[in-house]
XYZ file of C-alpha atoms in Angstrom:
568
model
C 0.000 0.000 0.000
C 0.996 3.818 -0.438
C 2.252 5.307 2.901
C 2.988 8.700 4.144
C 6.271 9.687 5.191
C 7.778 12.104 7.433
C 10.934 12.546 8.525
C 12.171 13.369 11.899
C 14.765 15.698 13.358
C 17.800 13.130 13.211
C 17.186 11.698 9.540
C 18.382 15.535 8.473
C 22.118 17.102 7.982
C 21.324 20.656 7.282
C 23.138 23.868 6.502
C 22.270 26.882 8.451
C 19.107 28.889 8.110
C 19.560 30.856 5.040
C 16.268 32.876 6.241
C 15.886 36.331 7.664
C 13.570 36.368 11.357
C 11.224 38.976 9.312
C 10.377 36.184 6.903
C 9.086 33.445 9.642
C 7.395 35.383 11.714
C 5.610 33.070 14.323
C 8.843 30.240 14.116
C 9.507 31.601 17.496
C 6.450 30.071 19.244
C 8.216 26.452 17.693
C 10.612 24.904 20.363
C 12.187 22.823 17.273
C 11.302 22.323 13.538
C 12.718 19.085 11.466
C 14.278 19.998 8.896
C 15.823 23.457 9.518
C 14.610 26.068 7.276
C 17.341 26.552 4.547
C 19.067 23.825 1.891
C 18.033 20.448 2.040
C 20.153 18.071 1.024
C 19.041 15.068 -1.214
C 22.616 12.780 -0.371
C 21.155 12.732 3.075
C 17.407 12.236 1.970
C 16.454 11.019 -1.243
C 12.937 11.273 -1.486
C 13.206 14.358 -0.589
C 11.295 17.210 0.998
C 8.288 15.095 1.833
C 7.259 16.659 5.288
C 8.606 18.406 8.605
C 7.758 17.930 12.119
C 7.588 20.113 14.928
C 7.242 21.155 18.481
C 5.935 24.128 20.283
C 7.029 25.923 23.076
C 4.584 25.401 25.486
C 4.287 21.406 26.038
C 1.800 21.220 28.766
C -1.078 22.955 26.867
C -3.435 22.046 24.577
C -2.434 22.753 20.325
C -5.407 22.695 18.663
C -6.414 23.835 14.653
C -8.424 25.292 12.400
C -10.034 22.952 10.556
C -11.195 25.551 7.383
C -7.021 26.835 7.129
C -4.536 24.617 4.683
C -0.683 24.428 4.773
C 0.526 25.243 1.657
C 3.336 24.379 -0.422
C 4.909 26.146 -3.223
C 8.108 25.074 -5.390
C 9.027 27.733 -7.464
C 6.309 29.624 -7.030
C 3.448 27.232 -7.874
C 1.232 25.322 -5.303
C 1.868 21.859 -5.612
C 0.516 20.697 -1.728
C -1.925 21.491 0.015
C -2.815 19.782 3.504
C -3.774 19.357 6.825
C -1.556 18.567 9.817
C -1.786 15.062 11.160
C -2.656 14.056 14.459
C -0.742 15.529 17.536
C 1.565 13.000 19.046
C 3.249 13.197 22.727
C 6.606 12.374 22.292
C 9.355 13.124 25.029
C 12.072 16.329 23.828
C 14.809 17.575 26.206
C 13.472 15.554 28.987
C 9.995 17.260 29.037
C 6.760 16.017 26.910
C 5.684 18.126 23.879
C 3.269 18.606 21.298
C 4.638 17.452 18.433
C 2.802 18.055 14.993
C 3.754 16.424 11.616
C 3.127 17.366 8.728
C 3.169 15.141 5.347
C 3.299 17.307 2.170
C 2.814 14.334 -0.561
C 1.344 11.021 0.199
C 4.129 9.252 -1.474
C 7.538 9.769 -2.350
C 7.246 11.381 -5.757
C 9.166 13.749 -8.578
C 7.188 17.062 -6.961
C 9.041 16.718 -3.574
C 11.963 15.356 -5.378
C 12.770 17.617 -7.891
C 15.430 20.569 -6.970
C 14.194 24.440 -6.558
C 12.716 27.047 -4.059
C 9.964 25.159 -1.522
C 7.876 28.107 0.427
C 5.616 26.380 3.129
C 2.652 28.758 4.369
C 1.197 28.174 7.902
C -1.863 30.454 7.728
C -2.042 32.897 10.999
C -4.627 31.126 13.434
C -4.326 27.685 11.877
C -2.638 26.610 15.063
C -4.566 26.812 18.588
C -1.807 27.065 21.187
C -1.959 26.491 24.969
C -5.327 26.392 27.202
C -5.856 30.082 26.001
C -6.302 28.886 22.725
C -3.615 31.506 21.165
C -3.436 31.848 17.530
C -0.200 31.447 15.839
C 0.653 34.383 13.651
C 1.269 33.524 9.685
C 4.384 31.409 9.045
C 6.648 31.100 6.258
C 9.132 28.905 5.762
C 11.621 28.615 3.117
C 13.731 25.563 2.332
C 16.269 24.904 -1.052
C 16.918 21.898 -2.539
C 19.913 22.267 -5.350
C 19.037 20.356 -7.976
C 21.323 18.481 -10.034
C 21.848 19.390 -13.697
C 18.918 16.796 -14.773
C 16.649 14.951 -12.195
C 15.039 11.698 -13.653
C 11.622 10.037 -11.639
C 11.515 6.801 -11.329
C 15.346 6.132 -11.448
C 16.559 4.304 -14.128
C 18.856 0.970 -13.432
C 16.395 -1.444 -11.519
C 13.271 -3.383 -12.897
C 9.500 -2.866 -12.507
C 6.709 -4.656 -13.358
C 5.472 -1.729 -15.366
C 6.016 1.640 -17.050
C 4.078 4.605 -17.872
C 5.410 7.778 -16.784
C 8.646 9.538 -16.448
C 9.262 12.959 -14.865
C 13.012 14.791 -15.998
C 13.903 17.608 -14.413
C 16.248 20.766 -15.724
C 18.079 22.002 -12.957
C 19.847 24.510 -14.597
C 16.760 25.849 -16.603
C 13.987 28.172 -14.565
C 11.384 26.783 -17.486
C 11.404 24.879 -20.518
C 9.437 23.893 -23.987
C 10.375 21.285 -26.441
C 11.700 22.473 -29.347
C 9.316 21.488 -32.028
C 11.907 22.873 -34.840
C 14.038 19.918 -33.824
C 14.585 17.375 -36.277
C 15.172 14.758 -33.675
C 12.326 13.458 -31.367
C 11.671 12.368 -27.798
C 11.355 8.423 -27.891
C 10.785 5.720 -25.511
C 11.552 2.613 -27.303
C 10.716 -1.234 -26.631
C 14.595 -2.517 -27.266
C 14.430 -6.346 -27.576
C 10.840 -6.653 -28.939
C 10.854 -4.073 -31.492
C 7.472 -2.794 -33.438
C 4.245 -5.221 -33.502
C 5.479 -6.435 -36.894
C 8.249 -7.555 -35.535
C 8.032 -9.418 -32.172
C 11.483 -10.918 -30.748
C 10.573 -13.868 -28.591
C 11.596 -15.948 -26.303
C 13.903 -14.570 -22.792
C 17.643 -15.493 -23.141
C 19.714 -13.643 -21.224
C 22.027 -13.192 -24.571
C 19.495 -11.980 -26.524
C 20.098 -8.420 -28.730
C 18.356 -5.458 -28.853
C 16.415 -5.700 -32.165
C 15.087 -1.791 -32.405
C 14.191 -1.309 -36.915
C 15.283 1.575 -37.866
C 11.793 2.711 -38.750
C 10.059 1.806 -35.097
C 8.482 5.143 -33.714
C 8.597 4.092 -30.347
C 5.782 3.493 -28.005
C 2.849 6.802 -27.939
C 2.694 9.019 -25.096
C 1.452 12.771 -24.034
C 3.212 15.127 -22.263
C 3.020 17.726 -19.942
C 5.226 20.410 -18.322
C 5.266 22.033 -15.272
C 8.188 25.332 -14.675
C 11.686 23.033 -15.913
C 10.110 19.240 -15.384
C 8.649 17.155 -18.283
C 6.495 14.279 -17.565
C 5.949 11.807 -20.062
C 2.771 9.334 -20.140
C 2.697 6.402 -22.269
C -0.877 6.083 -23.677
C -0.709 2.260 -22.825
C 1.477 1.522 -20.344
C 4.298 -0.687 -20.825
C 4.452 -4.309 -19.487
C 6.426 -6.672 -21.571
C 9.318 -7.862 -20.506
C 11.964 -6.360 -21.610
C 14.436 -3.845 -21.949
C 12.934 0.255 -22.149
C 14.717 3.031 -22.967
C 14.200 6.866 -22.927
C 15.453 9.011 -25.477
C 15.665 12.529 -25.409
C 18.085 13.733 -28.389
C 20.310 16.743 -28.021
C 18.719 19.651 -29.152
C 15.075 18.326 -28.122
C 14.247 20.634 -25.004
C 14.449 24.306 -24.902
C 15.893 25.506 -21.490
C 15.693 28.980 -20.875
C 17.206 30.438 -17.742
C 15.749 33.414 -15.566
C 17.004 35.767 -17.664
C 15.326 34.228 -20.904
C 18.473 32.618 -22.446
C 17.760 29.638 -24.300
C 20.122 26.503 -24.733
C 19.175 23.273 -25.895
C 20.069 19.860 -23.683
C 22.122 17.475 -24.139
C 21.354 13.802 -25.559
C 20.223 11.799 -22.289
C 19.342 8.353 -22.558
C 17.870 5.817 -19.804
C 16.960 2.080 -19.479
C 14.658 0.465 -17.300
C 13.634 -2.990 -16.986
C 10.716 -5.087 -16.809
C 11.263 -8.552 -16.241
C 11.096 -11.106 -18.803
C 8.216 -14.014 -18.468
C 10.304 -17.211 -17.784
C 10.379 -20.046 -20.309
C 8.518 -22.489 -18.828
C 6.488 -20.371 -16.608
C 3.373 -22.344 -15.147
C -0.152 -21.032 -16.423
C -2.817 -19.048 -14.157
C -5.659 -21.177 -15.050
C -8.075 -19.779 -12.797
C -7.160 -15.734 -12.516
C -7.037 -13.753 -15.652
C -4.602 -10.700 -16.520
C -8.010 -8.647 -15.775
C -9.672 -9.919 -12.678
C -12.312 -8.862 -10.537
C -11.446 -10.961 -7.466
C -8.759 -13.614 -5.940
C -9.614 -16.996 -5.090
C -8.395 -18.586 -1.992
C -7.042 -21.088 -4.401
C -4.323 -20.325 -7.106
C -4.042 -23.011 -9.437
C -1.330 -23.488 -11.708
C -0.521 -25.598 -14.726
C 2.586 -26.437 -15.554
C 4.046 -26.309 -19.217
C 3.684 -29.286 -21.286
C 6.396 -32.062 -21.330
C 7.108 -31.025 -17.726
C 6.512 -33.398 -14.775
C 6.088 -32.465 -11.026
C 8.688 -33.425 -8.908
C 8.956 -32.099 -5.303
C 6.846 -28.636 -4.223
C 8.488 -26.075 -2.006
C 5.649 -26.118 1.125
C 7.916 -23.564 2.928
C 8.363 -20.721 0.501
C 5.922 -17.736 0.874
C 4.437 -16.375 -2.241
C 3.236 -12.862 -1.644
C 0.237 -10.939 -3.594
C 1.479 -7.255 -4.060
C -0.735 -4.151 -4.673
C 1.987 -2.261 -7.380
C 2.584 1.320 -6.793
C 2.261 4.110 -9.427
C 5.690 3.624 -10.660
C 5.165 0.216 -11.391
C 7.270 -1.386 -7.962
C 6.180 -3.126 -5.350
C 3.499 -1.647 -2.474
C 2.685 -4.146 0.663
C 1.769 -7.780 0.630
C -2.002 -8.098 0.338
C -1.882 -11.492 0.707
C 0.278 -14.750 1.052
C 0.055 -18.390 -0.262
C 1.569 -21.311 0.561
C 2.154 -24.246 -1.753
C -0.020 -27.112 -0.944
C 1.605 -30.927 -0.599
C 1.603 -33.465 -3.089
C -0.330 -35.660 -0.433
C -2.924 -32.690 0.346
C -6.347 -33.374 -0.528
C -5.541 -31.263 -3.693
C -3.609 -34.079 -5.261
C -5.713 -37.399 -3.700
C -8.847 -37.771 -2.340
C -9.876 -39.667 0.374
C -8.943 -43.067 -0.475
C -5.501 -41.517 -0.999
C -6.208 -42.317 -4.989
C -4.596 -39.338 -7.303
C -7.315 -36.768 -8.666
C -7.221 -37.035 -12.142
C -5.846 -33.641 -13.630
C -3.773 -32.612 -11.000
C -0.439 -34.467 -11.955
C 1.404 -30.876 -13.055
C -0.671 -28.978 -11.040
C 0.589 -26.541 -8.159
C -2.267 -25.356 -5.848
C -1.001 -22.065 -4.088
C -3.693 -21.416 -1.442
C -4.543 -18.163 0.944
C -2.711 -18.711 4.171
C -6.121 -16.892 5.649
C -7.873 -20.279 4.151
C -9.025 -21.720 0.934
C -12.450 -20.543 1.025
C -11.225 -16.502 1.210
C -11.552 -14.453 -1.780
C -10.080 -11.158 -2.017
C -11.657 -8.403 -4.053
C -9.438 -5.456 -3.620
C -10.154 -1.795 -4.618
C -9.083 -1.529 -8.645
C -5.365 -1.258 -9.579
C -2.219 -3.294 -10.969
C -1.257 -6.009 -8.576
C 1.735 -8.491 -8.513
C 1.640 -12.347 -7.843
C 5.649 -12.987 -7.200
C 6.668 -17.250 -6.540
C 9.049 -17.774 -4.095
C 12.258 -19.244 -5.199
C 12.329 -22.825 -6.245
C 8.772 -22.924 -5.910
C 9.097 -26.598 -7.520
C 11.174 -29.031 -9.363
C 10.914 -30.933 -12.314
C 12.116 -34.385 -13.462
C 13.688 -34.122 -16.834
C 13.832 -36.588 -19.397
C 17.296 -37.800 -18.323
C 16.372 -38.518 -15.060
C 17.740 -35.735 -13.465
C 15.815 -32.804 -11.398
C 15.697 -29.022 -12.490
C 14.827 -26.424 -9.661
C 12.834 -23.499 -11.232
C 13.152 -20.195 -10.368
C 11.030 -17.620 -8.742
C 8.298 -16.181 -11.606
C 5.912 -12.992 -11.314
C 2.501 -12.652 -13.080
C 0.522 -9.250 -13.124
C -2.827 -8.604 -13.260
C -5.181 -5.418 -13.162
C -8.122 -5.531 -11.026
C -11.257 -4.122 -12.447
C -14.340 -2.926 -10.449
C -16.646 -6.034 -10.710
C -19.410 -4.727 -8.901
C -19.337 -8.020 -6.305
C -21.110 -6.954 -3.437
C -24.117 -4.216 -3.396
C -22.748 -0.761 -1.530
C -24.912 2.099 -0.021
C -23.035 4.921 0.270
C -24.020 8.402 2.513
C -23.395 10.776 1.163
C -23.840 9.316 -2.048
C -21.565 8.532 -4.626
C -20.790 11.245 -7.050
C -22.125 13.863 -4.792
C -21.531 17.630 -3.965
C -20.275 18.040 -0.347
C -19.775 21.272 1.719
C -17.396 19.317 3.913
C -16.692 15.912 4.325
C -15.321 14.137 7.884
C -17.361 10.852 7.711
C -18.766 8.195 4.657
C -21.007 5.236 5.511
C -21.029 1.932 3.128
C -23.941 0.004 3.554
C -24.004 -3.697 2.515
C -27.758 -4.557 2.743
C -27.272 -7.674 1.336
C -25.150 -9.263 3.025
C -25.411 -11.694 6.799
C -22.182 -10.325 8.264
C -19.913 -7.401 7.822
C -16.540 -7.565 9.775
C -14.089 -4.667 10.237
C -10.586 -4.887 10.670
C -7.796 -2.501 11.210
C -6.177 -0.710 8.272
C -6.253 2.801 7.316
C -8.463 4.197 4.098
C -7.354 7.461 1.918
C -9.857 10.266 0.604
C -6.960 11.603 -2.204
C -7.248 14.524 -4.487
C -4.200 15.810 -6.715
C -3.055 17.936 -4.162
C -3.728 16.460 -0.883
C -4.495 13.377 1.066
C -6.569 12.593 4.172
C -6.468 9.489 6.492
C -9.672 7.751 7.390
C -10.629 5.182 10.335
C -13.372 2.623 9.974
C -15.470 0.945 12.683
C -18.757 -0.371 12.257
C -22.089 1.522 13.222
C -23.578 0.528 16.207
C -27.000 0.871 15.019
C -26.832 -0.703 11.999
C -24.365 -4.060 11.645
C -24.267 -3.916 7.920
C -22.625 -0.662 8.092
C -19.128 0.564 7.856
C -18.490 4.093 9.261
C -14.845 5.983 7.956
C -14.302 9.024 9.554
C -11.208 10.930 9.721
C -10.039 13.860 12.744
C -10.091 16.574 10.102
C -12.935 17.271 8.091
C -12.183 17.807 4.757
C -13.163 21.694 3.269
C -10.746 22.013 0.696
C -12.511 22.098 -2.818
C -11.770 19.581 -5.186
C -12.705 16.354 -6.820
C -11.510 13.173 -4.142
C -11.465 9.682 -4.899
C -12.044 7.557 -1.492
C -10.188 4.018 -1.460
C -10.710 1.483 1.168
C -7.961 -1.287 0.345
C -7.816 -5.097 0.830
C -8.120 -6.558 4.558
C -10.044 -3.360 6.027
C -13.566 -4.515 5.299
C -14.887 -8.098 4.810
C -18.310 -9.011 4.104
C -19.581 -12.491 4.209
C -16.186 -13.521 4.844
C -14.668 -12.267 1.583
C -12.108 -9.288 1.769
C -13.419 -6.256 -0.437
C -11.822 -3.585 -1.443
C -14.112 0.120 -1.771
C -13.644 2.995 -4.671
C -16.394 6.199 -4.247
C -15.698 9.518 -5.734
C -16.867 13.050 -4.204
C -16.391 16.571 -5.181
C -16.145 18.957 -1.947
C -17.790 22.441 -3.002
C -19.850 25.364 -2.107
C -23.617 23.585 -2.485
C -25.449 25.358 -5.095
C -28.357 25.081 -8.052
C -25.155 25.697 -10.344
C -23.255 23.464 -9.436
C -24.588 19.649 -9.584
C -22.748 16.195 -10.580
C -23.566 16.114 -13.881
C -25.775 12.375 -14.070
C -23.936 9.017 -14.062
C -22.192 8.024 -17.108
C -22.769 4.285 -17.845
C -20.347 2.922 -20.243
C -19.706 -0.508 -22.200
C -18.072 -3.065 -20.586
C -15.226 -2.673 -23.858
C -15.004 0.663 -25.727
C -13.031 3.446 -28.020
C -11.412 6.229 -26.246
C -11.296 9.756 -28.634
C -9.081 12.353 -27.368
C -9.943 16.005 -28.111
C -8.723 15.941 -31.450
C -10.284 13.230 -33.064
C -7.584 10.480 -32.613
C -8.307 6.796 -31.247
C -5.708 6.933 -28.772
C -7.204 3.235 -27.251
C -9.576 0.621 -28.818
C -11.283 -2.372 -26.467
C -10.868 0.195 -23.190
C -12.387 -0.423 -20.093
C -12.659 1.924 -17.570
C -9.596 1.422 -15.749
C -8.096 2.481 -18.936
C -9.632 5.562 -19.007
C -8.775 6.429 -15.458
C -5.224 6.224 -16.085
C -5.086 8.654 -18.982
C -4.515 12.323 -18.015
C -6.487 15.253 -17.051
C -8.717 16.608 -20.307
C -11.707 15.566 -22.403
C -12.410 12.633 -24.024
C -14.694 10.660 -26.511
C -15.430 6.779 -24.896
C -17.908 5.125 -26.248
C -19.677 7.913 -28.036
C -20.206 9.904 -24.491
C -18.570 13.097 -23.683
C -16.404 12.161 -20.532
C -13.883 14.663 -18.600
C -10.810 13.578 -16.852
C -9.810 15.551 -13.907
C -6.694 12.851 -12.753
């Protein structure tokens, strides 16, 4: 799963405060702040300027907040963050206890917080409650720089992932850029050992070439650009194994420096990886690529001419929720290999079940009767190593090696949801959502933590079940949400299970001023497969589902002959 970080004061070696006391007015009713106002270094923290912590002065009163006022962040003078604190935590300072807030600027590591330039951080005056009087800080500004190198590149290049789909570079020594459309060589991200659709290079040896044709344009993408960074977005994101690389020819980038100077860049070129499906790699007969849920059973069928030898019973194989960048989140699950004398292989007069000769049964640890529906998204089945062995045709015994399957989860509508306020609603304010499951005998809730996200800010919510009502899941959260925007409200694997089967939970809401003008347009109800039609006419994606469509950037777009606007 995503997570928030925060960094506290001994993860940071910082240079004195570069900042004059007339532009922080109010730091002095802080005891400490983590990091220091001035440079931050990235050798010492590599994700970067993700959040501060601090403590105030007075650490036997009450610090309360506003819950209307927003922290803001600015790089380079546009707003990239804007949040709440979290929760106030006692933790012991110079031998006394203290309030100590902290404060999470991105809910992930990612290129905003990473990339190098001039970070202002507003505390609004009064969004801070201090002491039993109730004081209200006065405005705070704080000021951090982080020097970037010459060109920043998010994700980093030089390990694998189990996809690809967008790439953030950033110009440090440029204030904004453009790319140069006069230039006669173009930005390309190119598939290097499998070449165009026409021609395919198969098979996974490790010796294998790059085969790129001369005439291969490279896989599509958009792109957008915010001050010096360019993010690229492939159209369809890339998950064949193989060898990727980015492109971006000399001469392809304007940079043009506060003063309006303009160079060009330099070539830059970078390779990622996506592994390579093994030869030999068993079949999922029983999950597709798109799924909707996971059985408590895995089954898989070996390739033919291979026979079943021993089963590694030990080995965990771990279900992974994939992040945004295409690595690894959390375990959502595990399985264990079942034994060759389970009941999987003979029944109960110890006779072999026909079928299952090259089978492996990987089954839920949780039991084999637990499905798992999680929220929609790209998730990763990884084998342990040696999950089996085979007997080859000389007698002898090959161990096979650890293999990886993706798959992306759809929305499959399982289980009947209620939701107050309702789905697709306008909200003044939001600090609480119910799910109702009126059809089902028995809703459990467990513990886990749900996010309401928007593209600037992310809020934690709790869930316990309504004591009136047992069908009914209550999330609420310590800070009610006021911020306009459009939110998207996940609820991941293990937090909710109804009738026994783990669900995941997806509802959209769009915190505004309540008015006759402004109204959620009516539902859109879409084909299960489709044609998406960007704004200029182009098929940019034919067969799409909706999962598709979410993953394609903000703007307007054609899908199956409705008008439908994209505000990720």
């Amino acid at each position: 799963m995503k997570k928030v970080f925060t960094f506290v004061a001994s993860a940071f070696i910082m240079a004195p405060a570069l900042l004059q006391a007339a532009d922080n007015v109010g730091l002095n009713q802080f005891a400490t702040l983590s990091p220091t106002p001035g440079e931050v270094s990235l050798s010492v923290n590599e994700s970067g300027l993700s959040g501060f912590n601090f403590s105030f002065n007075d650490g036997k009163g009450e610090v309360a907040r506003d819950k209307d006022l927003f922290i803001t962040c600015k790089r380079n003078g546009n707003v990239i963050s804007q949040v709440p604190a979290s929760n106030t935590a006692f933790v012991k300072y110079d031998g006394v206890y203290a309030h100590v807030w902290q404060v999470s600027l991105f809910a992930r590591p990612n290129y905003e917080c990473m990339a190098g330039g001039d970070y202002e951080i507003t505390i609004p005056e009064g969004f801070f409650l201090i002491g039993d009087d109730k004081t209200p800080n006065s405005e705070i500004v704080i000021n951090y720089y982080i020097a970037p190198s010459n060109v920043e590149i998010f994700p980093a290049e030089g390990r694998n992932f189990s996809f690809l789909q967008d790439f953030t570079i950033t110009f440090g020594d440029a204030k904004s850029i453009e790319v140069n459309e006069k230039s006669e060589h173009k930005i390309e991200i190119i598939d290097m050992y499998n070449g165009t659709p026409d021609d395919p290079l198969t098979g996974g040896d490790e010796d294998d070439e790059p085969v790129v044709p001369a005439d291969d344009p490279g896989l599509p993408f958009t792109y957008t650009i915010n001050g010096n960074s360019i993010t690229l977005h492939l159209v369809e994101p890339a998950t064949t194994g193989s060898t990727y690389a980015l492109t971006i020819p000399a001469g392809a980038i304007n940079l043009i420096d506060e003063n309006g100077n303009v160079t060009q860049n330099a070539e830059l070129i970078y390779q990622y990886g996506i592994p390579k499906v093994g030869k030999g790699q068993p079949e999922i007969t029983n999950v597709g690529s798109l799924a909707i849920e996971f059985p408590g059973v895995i089954e898989l069928q070996l390739q033919p001419g291979e026979t079943l030898f021993t089963i590694n019973q030990m080995g965990a194989n771990f279900l992974y929720e994939l992040n945004e960048d295409g690595s690894y989140g959390d375990p959502i699950a595990t399985f264990r290999a079942a034994a060759k004398n389970s009941s999987y292989y003979i029944d109960e007069n110890k006779k072999p079940i026909p079928g299952t000769e090259d089978k492996i049964f990987l089954v839920n640890q949780l039991g084999s009767d637990v499905r798992i529906a999680p929220a929609p998204g790209m998730f990763a089945l990884v084998t342990s190593n040696a999950l089996y062995s085979v007997r080859t045709e000389t007698g002898g015994v090959n161990f096979i090696n650890q293999f990886t399957y993706t798959f992306e989860v759809i929305d499959g509508g399982l289980f009947n949801m209620e939701f107050t306020p309702e789905a697709n609603s306008v909200v003044e304010s939001l600090d609480c959502i119910k799910v109702k499951f009126p059809d089902a005998y028995e809703v459990k809730v467990n513990g886990g933590t749900s996010w309401l996200r928007s593209t600037t800010t992310s809020y934690q919510f709790y869930a316990q079940t309504e004591v009136e009502d047992d069908n009914t899941v209550v999330f609420k959260t310590g800070v009610p949400v006021t911020l306009h925007g459009d939110y998207r409200f996940t609820s991941n694997i293990g937090t909710v299970e109804v009738d026994g089967d783990c669900v995941g939970i997806v509802v959209e809401y769009q915190v505004n001023e309540l008015s006759d003008s402004k109204q959620i347009a009516e539902a859109v109800v879409l084909p299960e497969k489709f044609d998406i039609i960007n704004a200029q006419g182009m098929i940019i994606k034919r067969n799409a589902n909706v999962n598709d469509l979410n993953e394609l950037p903000a703007g307007i777009y054609i899908a199956g002959g409705k008008k439908i606007v994209n505000r990720w």
